[in-house]
Coordinates of C-alpha atoms and ligand atoms in Angstrom, one line a residue:
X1 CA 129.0 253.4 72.1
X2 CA 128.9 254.9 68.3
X3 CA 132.3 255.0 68.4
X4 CA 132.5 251.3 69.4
X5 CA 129.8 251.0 66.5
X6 CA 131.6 252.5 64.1
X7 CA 135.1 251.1 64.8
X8 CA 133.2 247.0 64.5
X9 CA 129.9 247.3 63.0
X10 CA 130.6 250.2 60.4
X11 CA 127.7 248.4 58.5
X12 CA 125.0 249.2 61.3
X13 CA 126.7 252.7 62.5
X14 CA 124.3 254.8 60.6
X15 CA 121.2 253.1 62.0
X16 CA 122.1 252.5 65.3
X17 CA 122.9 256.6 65.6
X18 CA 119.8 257.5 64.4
X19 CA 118.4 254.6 66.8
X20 CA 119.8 254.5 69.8
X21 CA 118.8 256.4 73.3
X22 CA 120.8 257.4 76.3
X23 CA 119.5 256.6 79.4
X24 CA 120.6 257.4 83.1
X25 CA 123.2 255.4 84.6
X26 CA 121.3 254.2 87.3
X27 CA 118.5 252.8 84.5
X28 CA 121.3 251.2 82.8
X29 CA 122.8 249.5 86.2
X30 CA 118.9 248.3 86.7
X31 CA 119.0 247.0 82.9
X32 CA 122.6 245.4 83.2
X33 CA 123.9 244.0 86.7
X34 CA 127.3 243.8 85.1
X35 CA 128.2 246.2 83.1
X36 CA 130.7 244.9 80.3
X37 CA 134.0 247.7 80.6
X38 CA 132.5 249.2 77.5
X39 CA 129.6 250.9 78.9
X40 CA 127.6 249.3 75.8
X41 CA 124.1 247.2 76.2
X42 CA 122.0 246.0 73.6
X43 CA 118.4 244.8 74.0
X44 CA 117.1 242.7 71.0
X45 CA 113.6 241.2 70.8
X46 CA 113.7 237.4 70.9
X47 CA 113.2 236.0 67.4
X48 CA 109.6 235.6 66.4
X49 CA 108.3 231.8 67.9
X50 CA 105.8 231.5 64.9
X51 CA 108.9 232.1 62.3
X52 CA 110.5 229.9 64.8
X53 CA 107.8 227.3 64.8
X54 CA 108.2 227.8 61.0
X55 CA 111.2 227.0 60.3
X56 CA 111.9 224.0 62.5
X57 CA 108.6 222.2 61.5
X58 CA 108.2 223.6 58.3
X59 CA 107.7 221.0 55.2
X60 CA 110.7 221.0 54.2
X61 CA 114.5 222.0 55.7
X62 CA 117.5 222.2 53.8
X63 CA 119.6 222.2 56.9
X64 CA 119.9 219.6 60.1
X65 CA 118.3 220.5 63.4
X66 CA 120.4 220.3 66.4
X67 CA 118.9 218.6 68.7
X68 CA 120.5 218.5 72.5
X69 CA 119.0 216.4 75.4
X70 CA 118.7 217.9 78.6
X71 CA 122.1 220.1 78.2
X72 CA 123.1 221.3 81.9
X73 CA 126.2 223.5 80.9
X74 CA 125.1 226.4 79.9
X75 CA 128.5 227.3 78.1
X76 CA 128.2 224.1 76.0
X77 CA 124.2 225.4 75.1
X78 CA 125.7 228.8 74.1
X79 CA 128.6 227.3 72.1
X80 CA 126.2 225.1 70.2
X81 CA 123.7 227.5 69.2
X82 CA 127.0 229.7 68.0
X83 CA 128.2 226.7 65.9
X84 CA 124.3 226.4 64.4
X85 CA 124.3 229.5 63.8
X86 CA 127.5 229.6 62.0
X87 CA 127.4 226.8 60.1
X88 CA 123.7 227.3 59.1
X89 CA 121.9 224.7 61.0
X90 CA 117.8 225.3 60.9
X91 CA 118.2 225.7 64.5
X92 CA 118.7 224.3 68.5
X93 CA 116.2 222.4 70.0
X94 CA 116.6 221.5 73.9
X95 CA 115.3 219.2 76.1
X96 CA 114.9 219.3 80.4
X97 CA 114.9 222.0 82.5
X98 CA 118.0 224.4 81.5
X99 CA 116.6 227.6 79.5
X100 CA 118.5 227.9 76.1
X101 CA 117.7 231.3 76.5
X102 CA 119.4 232.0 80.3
X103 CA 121.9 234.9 79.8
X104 CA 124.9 232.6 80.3
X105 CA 123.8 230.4 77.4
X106 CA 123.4 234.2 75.3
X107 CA 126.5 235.2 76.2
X108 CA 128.3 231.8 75.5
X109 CA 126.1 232.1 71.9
X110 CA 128.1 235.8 71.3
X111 CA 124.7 237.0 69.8
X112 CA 124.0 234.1 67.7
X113 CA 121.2 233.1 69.4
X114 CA 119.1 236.4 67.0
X115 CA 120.5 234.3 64.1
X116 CA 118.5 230.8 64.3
X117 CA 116.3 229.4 66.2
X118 CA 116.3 228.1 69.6
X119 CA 113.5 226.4 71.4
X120 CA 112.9 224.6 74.3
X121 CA 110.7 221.1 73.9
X122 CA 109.3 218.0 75.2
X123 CA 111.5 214.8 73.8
X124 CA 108.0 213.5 72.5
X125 CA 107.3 217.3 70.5
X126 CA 110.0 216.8 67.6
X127 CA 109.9 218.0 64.4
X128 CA 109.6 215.1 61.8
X129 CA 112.9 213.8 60.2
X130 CA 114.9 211.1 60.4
X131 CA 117.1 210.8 63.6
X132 CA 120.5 210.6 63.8
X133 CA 121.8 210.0 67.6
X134 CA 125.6 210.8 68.5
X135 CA 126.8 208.2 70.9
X136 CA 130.1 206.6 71.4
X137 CA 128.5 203.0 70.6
X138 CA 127.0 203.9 67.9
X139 CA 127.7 203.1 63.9
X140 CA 131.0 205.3 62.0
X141 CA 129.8 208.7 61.6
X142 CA 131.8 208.8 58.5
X143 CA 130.8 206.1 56.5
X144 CA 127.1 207.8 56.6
X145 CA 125.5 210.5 54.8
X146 CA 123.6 213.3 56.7
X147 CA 120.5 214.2 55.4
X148 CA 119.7 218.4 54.9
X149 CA 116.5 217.3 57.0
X150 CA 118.2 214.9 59.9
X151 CA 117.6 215.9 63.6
X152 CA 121.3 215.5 64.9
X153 CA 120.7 214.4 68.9
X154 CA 123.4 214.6 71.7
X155 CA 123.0 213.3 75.7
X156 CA 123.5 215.2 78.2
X157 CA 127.3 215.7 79.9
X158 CA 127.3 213.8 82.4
X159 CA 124.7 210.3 81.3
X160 CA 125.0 210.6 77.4
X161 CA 122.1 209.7 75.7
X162 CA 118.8 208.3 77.3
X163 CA 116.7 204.9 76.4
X164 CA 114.1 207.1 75.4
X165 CA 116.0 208.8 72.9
X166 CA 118.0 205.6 71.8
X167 CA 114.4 204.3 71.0
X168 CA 113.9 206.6 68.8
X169 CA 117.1 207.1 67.0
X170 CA 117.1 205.9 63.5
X171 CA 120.9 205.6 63.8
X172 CA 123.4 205.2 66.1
X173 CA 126.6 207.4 65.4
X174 CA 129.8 207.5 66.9
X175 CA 132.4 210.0 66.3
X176 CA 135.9 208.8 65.6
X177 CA 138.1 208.1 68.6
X178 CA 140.5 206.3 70.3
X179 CA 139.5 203.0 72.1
X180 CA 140.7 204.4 75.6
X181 CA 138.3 207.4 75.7
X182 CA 135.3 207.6 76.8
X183 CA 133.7 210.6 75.1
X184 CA 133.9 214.4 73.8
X185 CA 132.6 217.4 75.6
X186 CA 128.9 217.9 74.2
X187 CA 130.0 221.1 71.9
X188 CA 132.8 219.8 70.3
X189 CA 130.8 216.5 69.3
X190 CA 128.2 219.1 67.9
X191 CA 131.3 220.5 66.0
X192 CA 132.6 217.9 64.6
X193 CA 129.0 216.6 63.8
X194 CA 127.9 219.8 61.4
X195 CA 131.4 219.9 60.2
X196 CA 130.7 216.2 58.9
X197 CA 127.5 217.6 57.3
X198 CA 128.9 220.2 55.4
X199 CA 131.3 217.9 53.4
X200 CA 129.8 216.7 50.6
X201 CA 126.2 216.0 52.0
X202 CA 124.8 219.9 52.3
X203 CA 122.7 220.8 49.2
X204 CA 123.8 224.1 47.5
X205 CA 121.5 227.1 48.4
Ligands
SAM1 C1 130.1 214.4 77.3 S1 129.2 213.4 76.2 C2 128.4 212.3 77.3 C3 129.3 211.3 78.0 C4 128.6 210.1 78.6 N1 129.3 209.7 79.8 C5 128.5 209.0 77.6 O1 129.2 208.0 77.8 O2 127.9 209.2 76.6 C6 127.8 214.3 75.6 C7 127.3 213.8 74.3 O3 128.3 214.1 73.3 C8 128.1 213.1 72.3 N2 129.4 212.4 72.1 C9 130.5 212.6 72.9 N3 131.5 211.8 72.4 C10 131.0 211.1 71.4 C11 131.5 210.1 70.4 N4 132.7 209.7 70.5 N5 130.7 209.7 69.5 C12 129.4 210.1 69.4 N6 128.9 211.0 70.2 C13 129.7 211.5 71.2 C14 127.0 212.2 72.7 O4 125.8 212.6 72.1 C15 127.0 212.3 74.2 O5 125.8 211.9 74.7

């Protein structure tokens, strides 16, 4: 494992060999049903929910909230928190049943889930800030300006957006697209979404 460490994270390999423990293999098979080939596990503490709470309903944000209504593929909730994450989003907020946090959605996150913040919520517990809804019927996504402190919403896979969150939209977006389809996978509208953000509307930090 400090090999591995040393070889990819050369920046953490002095702290985790003064940190980390060996432990039996049969309390490693207990910890980790499948056992990547590399014989490595990490176990991180969730990020702090108060710092969490913090920094999605904070006064001010200087980066959209992703906002994703009752996701069901838990690869698209993984590849959304990694494109927060990595584009600097405040965080992922979800809606319905699915658990951001189930260990598909981490591993479809590659660890980016310890690098914003993701909570689960009630539709009627958003933060404040205007919101911007992605549908296909909705208003050119590039003739408008997003906002550092917009809530970016996306429907589900299979039903899109719901009335209840179509009420409460402040706009109506639509991605570009050809007349004859019908829509994008949820992570890629997500994609193209923050990528709009970050031309020309994202305030310098
Ligand atoms: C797979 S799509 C949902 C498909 C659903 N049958 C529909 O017609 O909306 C999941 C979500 O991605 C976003 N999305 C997909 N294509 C889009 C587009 N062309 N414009 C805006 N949002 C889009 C929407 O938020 C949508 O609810």
């Amino acid at each position: 494992m400090l090999g591995h460490a040393a070889e990819l994270a050369p920046d953490l390999s002095a702290e985790l060999a003064a940190r980390a423990e060996s432990v039996a293999p049969e309390t490693l098979r207990g910890l980790v049903p499948r056992l990547h080939p590399t014989s490595t596990a990490a176990l991180a503490e969730r990020r702090d929910p108060a710092a969490n709470r913090q920094a999605l309903y904070g006064s001010s944000r200087a980066a959209p909230i992703v906002v994703l209504e009752d996701p069901r593929h838990l690869g698209n909730v993984g590849a959304v928190v990694r494109l927060a994450a990595g584009i600097g989003a405040t965080g992922v907020l979800t809606t319905g049943t699915t658990d951001p946090w189930h260990p598909s959605a981490v591993r479809g996150g590659a660890g980016l889930h310890y690098a914003t913040a993701v909570e689960r919520l009630a539709l009627d517990a958003l933060p404040d800030g205007p919101l911007y809804v992605l549908d296909p019927e909705g208003a050119e996504l590039r003739d408008t300006h997003l906002p550092d402190d917009a809530l970016l919403a996306f429907g589900t896979e299979r039903h899109g957006v719901s009335d209840q969150l179509r009420a409460r939209a402040d706009h109506l977006l639509a991605l570009p697209m050809r007349p004859q389809v019908s829509s994008y996978n949820l992570a890629t509208s997500v994609a193209m979404t923050l990528y709009h953000w970050t031309t020309g509307t994202r305030t310098p930090r």
